[in-house]
XYZ file of N, CA and C in Angstrom:
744
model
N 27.804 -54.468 24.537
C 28.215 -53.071 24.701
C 29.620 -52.873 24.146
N 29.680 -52.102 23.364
C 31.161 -51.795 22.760
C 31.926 -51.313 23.687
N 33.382 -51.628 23.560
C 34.645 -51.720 24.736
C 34.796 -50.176 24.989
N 34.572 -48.927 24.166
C 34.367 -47.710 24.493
C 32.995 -46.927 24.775
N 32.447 -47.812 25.237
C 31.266 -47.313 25.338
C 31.296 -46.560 26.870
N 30.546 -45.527 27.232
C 30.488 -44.663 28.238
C 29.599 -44.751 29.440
N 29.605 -44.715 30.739
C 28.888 -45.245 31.791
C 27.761 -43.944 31.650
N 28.600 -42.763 31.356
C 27.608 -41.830 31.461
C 26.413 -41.488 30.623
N 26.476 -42.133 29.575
C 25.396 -42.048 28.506
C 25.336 -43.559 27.755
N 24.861 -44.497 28.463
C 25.042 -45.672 27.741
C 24.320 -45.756 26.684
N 22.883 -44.550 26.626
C 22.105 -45.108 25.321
C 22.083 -44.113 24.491
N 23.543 -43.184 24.339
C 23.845 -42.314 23.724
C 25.574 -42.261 23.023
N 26.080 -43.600 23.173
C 27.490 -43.862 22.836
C 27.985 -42.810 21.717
N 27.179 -42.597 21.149
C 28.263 -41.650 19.832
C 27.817 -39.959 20.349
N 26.979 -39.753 21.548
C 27.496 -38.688 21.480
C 28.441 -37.631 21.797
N 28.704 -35.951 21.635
C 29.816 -35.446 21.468
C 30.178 -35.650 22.827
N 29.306 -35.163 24.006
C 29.608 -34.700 25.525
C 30.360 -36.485 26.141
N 29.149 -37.559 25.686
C 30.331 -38.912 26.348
C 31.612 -39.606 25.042
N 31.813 -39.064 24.488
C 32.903 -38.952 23.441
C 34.756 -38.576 24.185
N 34.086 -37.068 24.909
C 35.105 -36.379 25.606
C 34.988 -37.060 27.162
N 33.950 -37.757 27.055
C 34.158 -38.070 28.383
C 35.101 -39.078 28.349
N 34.881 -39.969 27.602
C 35.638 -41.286 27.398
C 37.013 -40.801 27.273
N 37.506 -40.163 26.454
C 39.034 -39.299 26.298
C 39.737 -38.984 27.617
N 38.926 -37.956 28.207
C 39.519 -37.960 29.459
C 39.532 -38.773 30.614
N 38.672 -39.633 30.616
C 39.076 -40.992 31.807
C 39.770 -41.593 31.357
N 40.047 -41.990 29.921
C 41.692 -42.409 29.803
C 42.774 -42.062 30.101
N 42.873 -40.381 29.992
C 43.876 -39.580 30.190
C 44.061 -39.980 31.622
N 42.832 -39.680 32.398
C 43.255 -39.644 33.961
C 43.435 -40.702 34.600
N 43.650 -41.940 33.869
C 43.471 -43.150 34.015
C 45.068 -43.867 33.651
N 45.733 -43.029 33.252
C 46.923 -43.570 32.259
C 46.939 -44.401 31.171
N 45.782 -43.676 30.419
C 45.469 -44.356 28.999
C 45.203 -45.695 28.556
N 44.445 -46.066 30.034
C 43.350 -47.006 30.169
C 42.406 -46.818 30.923
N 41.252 -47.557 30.479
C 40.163 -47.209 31.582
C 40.380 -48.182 32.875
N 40.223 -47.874 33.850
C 39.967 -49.163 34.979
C 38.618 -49.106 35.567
N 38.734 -50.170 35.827
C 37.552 -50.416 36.690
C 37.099 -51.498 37.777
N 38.202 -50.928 38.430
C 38.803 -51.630 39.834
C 38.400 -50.638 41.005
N 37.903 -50.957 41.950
C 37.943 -49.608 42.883
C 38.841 -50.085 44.185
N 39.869 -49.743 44.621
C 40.933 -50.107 46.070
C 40.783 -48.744 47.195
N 41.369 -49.121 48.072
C 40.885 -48.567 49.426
C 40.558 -46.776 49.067
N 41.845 -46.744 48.997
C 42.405 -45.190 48.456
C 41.935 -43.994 46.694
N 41.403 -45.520 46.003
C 41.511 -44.172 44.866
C 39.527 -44.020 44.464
N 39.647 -42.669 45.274
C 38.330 -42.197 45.322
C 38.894 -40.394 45.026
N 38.329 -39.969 45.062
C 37.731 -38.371 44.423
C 36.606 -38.130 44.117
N 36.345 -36.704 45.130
C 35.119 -36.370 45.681
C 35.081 -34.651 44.970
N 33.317 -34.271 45.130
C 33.208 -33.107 44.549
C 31.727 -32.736 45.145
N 31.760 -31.995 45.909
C 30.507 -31.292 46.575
C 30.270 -30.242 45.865
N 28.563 -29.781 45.684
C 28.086 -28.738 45.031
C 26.886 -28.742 46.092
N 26.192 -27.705 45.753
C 25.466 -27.291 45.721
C 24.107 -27.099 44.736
N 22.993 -27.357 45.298
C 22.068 -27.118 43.791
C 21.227 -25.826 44.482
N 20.963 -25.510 43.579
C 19.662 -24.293 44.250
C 18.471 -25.072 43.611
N 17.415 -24.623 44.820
C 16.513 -25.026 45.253
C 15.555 -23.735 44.851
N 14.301 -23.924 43.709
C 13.715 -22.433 43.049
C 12.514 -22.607 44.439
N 12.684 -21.240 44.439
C 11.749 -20.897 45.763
C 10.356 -21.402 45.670
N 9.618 -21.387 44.270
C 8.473 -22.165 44.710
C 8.328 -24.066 44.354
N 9.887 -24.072 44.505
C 9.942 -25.812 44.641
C 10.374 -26.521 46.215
N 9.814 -28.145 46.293
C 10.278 -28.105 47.462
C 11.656 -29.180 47.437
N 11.891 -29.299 48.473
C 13.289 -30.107 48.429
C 12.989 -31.199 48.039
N 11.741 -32.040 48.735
C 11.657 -33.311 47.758
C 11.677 -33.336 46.222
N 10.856 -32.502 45.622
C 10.335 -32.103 44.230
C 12.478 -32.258 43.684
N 12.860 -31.425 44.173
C 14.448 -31.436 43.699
C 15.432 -32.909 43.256
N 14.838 -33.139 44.890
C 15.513 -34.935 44.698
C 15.060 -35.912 43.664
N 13.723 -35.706 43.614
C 13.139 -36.792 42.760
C 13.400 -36.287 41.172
N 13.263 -34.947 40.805
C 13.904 -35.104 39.677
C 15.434 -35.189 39.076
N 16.041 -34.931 40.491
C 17.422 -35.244 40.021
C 17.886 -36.967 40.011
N 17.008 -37.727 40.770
C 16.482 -39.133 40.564
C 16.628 -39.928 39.103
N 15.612 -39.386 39.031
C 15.016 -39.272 37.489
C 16.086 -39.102 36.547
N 16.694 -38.354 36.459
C 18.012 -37.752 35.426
C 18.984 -38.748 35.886
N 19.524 -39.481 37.161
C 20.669 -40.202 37.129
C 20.277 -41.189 37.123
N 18.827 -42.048 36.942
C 18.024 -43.254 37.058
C 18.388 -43.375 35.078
N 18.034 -42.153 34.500
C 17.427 -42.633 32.779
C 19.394 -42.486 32.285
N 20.093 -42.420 33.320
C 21.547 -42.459 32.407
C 21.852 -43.668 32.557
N 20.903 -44.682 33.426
C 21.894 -46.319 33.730
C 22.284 -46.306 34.859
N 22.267 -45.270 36.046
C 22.642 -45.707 37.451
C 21.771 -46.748 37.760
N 21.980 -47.529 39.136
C 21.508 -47.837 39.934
C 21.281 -47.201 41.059
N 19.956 -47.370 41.680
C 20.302 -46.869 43.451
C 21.215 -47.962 44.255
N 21.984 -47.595 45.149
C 22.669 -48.360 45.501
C 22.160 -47.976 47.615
N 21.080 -47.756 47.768
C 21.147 -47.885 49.487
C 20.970 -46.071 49.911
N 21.671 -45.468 50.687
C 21.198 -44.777 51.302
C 22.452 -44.003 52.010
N 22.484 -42.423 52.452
C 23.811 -42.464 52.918
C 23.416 -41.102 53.953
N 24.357 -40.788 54.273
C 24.584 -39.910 55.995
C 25.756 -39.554 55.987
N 25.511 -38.050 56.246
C 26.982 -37.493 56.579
C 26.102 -36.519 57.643
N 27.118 -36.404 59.050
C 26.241 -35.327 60.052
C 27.408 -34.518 61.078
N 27.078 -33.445 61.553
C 28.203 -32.896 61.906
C 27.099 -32.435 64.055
N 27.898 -32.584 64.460
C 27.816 -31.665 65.906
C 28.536 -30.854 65.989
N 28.785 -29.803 66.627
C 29.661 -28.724 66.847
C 29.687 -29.153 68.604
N 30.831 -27.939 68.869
C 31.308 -27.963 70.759
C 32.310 -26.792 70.932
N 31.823 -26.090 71.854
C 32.233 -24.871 72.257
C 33.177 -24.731 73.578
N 34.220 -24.573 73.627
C 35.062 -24.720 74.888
C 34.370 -23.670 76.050
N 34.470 -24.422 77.005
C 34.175 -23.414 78.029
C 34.900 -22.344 78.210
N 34.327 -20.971 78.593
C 34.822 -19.827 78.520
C 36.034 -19.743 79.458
N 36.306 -20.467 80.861
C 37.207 -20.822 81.692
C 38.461 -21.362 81.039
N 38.644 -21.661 79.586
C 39.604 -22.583 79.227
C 40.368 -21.572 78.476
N 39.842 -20.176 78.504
C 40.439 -19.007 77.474
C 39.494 -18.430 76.389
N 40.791 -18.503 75.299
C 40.421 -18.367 73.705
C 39.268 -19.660 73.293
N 38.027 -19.285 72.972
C 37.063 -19.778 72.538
C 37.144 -20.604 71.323
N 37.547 -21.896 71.424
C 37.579 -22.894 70.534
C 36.129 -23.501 70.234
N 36.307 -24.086 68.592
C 34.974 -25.388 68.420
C 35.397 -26.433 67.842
N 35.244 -27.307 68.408
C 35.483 -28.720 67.773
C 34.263 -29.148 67.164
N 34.394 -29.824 65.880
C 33.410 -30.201 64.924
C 33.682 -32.059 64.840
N 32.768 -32.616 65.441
C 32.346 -33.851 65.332
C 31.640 -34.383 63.990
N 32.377 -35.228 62.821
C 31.230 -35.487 62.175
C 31.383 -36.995 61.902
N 30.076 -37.671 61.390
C 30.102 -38.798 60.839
C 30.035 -39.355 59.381
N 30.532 -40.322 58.527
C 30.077 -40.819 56.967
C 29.749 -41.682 57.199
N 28.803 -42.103 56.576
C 28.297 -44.080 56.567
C 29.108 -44.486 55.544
N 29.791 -43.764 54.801
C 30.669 -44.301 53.896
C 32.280 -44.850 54.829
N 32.142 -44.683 55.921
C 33.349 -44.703 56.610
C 33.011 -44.806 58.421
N 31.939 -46.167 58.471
C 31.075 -46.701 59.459
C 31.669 -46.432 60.694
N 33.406 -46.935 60.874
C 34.346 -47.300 61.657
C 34.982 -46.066 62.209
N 34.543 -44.775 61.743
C 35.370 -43.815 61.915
C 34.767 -42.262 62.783
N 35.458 -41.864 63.304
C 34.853 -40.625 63.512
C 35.809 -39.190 63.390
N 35.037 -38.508 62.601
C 36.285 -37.216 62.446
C 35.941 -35.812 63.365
N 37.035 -35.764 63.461
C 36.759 -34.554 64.409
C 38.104 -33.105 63.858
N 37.354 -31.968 63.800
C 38.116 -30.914 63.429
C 38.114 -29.624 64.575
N 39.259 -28.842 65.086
C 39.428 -28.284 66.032
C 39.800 -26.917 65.192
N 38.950 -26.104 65.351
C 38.926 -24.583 65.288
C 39.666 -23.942 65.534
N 41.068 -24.214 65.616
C 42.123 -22.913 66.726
C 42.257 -22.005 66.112
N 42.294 -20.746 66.093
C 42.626 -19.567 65.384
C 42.653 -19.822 63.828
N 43.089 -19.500 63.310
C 43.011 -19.231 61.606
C 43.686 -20.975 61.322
N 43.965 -21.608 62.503
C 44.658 -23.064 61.871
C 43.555 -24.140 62.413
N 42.732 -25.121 61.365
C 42.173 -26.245 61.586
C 43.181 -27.613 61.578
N 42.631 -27.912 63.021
C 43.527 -29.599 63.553
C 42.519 -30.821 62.915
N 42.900 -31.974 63.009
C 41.921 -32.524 62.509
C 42.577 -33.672 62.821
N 41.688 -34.735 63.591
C 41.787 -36.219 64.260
C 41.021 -37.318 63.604
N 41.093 -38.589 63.175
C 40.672 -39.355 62.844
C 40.533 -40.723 63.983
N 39.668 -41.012 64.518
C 39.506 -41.998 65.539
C 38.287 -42.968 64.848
N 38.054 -43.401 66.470
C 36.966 -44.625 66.084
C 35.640 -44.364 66.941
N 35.050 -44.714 66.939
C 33.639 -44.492 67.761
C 33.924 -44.172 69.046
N 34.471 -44.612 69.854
C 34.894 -44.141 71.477
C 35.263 -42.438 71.405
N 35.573 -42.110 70.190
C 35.877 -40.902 70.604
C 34.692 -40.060 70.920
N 33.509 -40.355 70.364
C 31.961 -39.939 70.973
C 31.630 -40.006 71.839
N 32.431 -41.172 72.820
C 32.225 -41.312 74.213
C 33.139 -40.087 74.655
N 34.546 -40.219 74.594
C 35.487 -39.076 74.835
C 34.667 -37.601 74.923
N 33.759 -37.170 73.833
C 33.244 -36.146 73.934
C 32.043 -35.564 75.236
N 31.938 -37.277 75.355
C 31.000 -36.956 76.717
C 31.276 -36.742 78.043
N 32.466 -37.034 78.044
C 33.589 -37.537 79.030
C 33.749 -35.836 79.117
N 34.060 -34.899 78.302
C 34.448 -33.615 78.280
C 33.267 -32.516 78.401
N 32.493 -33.212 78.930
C 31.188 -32.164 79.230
C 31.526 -30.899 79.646
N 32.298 -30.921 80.497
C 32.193 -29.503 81.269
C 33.243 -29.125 80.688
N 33.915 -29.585 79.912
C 35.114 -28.273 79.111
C 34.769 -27.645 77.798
N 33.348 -29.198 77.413
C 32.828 -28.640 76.001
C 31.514 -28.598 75.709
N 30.396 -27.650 75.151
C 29.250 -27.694 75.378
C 28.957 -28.103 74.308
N 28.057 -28.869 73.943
C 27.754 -29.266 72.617
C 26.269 -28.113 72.082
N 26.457 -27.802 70.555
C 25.348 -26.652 70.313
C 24.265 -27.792 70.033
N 23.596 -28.396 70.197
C 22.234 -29.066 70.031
C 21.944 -28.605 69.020
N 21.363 -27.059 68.871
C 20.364 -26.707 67.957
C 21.043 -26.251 66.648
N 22.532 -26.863 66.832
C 22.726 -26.258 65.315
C 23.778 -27.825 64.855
N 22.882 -28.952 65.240
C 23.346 -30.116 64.603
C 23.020 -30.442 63.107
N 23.427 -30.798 62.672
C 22.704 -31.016 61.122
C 23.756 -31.875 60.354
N 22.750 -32.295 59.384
C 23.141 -33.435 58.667
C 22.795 -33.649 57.288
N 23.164 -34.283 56.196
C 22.985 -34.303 54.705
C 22.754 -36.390 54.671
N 21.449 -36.235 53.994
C 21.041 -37.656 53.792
C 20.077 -37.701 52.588
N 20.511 -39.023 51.941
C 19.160 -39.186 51.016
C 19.910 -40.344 50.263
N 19.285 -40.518 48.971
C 19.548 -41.877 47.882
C 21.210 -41.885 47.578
N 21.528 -43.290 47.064
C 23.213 -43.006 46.656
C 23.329 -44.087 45.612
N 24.056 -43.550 44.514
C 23.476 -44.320 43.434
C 24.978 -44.611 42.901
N 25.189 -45.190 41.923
C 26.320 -46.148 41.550
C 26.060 -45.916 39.745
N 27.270 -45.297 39.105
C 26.713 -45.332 37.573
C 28.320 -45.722 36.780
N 28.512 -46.994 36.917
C 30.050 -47.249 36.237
C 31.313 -47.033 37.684
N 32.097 -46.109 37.047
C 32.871 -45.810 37.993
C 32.661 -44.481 39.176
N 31.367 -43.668 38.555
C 31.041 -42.967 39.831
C 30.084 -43.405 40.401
N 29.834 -42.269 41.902
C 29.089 -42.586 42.714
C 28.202 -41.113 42.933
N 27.235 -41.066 43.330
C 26.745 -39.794 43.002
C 25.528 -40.495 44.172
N 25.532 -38.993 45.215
C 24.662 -39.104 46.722
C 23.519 -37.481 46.833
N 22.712 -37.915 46.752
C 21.222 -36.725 46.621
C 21.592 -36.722 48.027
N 21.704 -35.527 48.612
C 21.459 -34.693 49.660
C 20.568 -33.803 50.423
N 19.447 -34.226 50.917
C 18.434 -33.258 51.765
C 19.230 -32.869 52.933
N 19.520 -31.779 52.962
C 20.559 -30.677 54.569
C 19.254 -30.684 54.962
N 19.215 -30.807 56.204
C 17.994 -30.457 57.679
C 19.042 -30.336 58.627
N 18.451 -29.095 59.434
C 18.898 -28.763 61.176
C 18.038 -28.746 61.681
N 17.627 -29.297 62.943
C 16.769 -29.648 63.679
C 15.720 -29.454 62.897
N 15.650 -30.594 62.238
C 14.379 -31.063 60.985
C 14.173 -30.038 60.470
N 14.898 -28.649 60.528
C 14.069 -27.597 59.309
C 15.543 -28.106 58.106
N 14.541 -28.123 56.839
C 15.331 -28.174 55.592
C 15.877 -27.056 54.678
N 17.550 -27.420 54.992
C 18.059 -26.017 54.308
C 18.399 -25.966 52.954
N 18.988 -26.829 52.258
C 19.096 -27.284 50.898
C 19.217 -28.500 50.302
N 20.416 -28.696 49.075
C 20.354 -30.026 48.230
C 22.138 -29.902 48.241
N 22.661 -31.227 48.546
C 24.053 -31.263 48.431
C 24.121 -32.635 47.524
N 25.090 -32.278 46.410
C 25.250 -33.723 45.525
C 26.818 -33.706 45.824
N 27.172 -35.336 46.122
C 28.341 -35.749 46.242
C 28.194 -36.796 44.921
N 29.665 -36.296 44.172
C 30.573 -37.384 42.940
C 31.637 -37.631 43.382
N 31.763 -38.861 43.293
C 33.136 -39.480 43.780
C 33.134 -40.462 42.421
N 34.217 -39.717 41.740
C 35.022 -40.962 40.625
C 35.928 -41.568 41.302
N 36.270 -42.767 41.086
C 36.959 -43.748 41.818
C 38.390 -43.794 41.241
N 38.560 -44.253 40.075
C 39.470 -44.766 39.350
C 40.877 -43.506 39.830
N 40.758 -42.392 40.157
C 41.606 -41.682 39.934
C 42.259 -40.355 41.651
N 43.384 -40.489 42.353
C 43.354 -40.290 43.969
C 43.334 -38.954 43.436
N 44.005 -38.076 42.237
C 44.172 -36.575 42.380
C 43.583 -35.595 41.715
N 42.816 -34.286 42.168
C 41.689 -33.370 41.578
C 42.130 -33.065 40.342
N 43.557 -32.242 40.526
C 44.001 -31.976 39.435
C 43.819 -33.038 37.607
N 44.340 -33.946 37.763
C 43.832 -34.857 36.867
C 42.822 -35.684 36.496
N 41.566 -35.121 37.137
C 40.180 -35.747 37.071
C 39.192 -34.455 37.371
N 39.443 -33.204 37.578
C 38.992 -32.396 37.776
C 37.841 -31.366 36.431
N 38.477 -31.453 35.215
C 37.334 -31.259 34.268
C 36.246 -32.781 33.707
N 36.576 -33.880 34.000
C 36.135 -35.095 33.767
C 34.762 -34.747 35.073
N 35.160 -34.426 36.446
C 33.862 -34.135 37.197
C 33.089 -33.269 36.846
N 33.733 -31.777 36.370
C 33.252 -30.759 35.953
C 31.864 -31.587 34.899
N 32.517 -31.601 34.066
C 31.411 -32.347 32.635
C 30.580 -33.400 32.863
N 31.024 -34.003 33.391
C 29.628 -35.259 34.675
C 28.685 -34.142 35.431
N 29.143 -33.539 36.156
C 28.213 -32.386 36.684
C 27.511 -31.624 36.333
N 27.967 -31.237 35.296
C 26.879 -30.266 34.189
C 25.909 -31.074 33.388
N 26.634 -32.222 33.039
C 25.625 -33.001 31.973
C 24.425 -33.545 33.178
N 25.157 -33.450 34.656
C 23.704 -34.183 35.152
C 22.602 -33.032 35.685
N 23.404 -31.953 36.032
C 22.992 -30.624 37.004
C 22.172 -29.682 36.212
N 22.973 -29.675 34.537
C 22.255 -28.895 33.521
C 23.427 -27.641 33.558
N 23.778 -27.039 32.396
C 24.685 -26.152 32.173
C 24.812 -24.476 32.662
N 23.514 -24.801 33.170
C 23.183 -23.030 34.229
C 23.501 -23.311 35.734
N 23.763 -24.280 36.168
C 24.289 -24.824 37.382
C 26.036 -24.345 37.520
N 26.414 -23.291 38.202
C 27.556 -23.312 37.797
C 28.823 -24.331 39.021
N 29.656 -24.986 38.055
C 30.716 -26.146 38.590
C 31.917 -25.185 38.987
N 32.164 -25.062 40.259
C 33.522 -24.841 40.616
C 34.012 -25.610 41.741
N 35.959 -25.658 41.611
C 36.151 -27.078 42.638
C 36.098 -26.255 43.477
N 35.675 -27.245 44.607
C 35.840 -26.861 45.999
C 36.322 -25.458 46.834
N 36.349 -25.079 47.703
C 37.567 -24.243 48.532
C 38.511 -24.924 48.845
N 38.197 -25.821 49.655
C 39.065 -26.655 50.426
C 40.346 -27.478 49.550
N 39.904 -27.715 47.909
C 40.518 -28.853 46.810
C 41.344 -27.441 46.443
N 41.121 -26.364 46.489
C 41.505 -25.219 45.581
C 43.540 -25.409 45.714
N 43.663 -25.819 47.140
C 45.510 -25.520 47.213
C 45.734 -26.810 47.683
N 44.752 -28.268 47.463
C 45.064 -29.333 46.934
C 44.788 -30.349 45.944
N 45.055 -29.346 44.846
C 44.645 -30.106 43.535
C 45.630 -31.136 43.304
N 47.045 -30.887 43.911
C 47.371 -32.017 43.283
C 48.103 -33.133 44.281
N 47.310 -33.053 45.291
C 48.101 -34.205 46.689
C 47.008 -35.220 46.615
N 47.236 -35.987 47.084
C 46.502 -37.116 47.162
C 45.192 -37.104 47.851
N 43.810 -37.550 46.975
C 42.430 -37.434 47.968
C 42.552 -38.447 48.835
N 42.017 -38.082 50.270
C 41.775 -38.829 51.539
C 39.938 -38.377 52.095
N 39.746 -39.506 52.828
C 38.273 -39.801 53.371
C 37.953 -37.887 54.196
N 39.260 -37.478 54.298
C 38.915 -36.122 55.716
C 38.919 -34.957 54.575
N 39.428 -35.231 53.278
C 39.067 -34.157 52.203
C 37.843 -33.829 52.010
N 36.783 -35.087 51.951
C 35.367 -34.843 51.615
C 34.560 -34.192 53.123
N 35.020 -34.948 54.456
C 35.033 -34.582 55.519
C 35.026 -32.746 56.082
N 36.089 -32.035 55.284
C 36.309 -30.393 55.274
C 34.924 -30.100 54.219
N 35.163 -30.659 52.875
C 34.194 -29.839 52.145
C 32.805 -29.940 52.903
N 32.329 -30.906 53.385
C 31.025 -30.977 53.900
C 30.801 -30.117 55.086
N 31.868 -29.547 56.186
C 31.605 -28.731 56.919
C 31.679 -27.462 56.288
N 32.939 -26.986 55.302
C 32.384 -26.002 54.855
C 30.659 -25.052 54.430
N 30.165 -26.325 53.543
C 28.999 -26.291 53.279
C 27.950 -26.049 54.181
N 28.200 -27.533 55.777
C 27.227 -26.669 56.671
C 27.398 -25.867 57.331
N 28.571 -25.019 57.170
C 29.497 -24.107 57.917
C 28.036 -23.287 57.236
N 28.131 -22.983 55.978
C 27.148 -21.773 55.254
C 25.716 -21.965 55.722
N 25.336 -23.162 55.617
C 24.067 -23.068 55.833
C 23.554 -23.109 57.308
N 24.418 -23.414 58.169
C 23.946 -22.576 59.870
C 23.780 -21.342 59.270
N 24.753 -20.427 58.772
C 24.453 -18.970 58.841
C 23.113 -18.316 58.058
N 22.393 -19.477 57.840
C 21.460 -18.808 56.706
C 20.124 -18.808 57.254
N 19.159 -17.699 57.539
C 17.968 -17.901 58.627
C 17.203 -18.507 57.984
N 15.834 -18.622 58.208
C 14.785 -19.142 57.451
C 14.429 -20.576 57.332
N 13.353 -20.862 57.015
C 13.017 -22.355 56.384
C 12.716 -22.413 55.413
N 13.023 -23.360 54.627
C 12.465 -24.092 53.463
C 11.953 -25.092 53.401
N 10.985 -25.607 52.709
C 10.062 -26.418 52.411
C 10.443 -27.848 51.992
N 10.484 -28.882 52.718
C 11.015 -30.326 52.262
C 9.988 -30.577 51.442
């Protein structure tokens, strides 16, 4: 394999789209490629796919399968991200929610985000804090029926990582969430059209790429594990609000 050759199109090296790709992972790279991955330098990018009404969610996954299988990924295992919500008891005042969630990308950890008025708190612990939550029964109710979670294949292609997402709440299926995490590089700002163009070349160019909310007024601070953590509640922030079922 030639020393510029591209993870994203390995059996397409001269063409234009992994040409520019190669350019800019140098750039964002400091005009080398690496391909080292350490604790910290990850960067993440949640989308959304739409799901055509007479397709079903599996039908989605498997061909988006398919498209990151024929570029040279591997599957690499399986992944989970899931959120609980908790409602302060009405006795405690102003009506708070604390948002419990979990990553299997981050086994050891548990995040938790606190709702206060227009300002989100946000704690990083370890598994006991799930106990803690039980411990707080009567100050916090947990919503059962609006638990939900994003799971499916997680695949490995060079220096990214790219995770097929089936959303279900209480087993009804609400959409498709794809997580990219390029490694090589901690800040949006300087890796941010390099995801863009990975995304389209895998999503297809009518898919439209925009960063985040949450990345929008930190493009240029350093990515952390609770960055990807916000975007994913955002997301099921939307899809509680959305009635209906769809078809796995």
């Amino acid at each position: 394999m030639s020393d510029r050759s591209c993870y994203v199109c390995v059996k397409h090296l001269g063409c234009h789209f992994c040409s520019r790709l190669w350019d800019r992972r140098e750039r964002a790279s400091g005009g080398f490629a690496l391909h080292t991955r350490t604790a910290n330098s990850i960067r993440y990018s949640l989308q959304q796919y739409p799901v055509p009404e007479n397709k079903t969610g599996t039908y989605v996954v498997e061909l988006l399968t398919k498209r990151i299988l024929a570029l040279g990924a591997t599957q690499q295992g399986q992944f989970l991200v899931d959120c609980e919500s908790y409602l302060s008891h009405p006795l405690m005042g102003t009506t708070k929610t604390v948002h419990i969630l979990h990553n299997s990308e981050q086994p050891a950890s548990v995040f938790s985000i606190l709702e206060s008025g227009t300002k989100n708190i946000h704690v990083i612990a370890d598994g006991l804090f799930d106990l803690l939550m039980m411990k707080l029964s009567q100050h916090y109710t947990s919503k059962k029926q609006t638990k939900i979670e994003s799971k499916g294949p997680r695949f490995e292609l060079g220096d990214f990582c790219v995770k097929l997402g089936s959303v279900t709440m209480n087993q009804n299926f609400k959409g498709i969430l794809i997580e990219v995490e390029y490694r090589p590089c901690v800040m949006a700002n300087a890796v941010w059209g390099l995801l863009r163009e990975f995304l389209q070349g895998l999503l297809g160019p009518t898919v439209p790429v925009q960063p985040p909310q949450h990345l929008i007024s930190r493009m240029n601070e350093i990515y952390t594990p609770i960055d990807t953590i916000y975007q994913y509640l955002e997301h099921f922030s939307a899809y509680r609000k959305t009635t209906g079922m769809r078809t796995t």
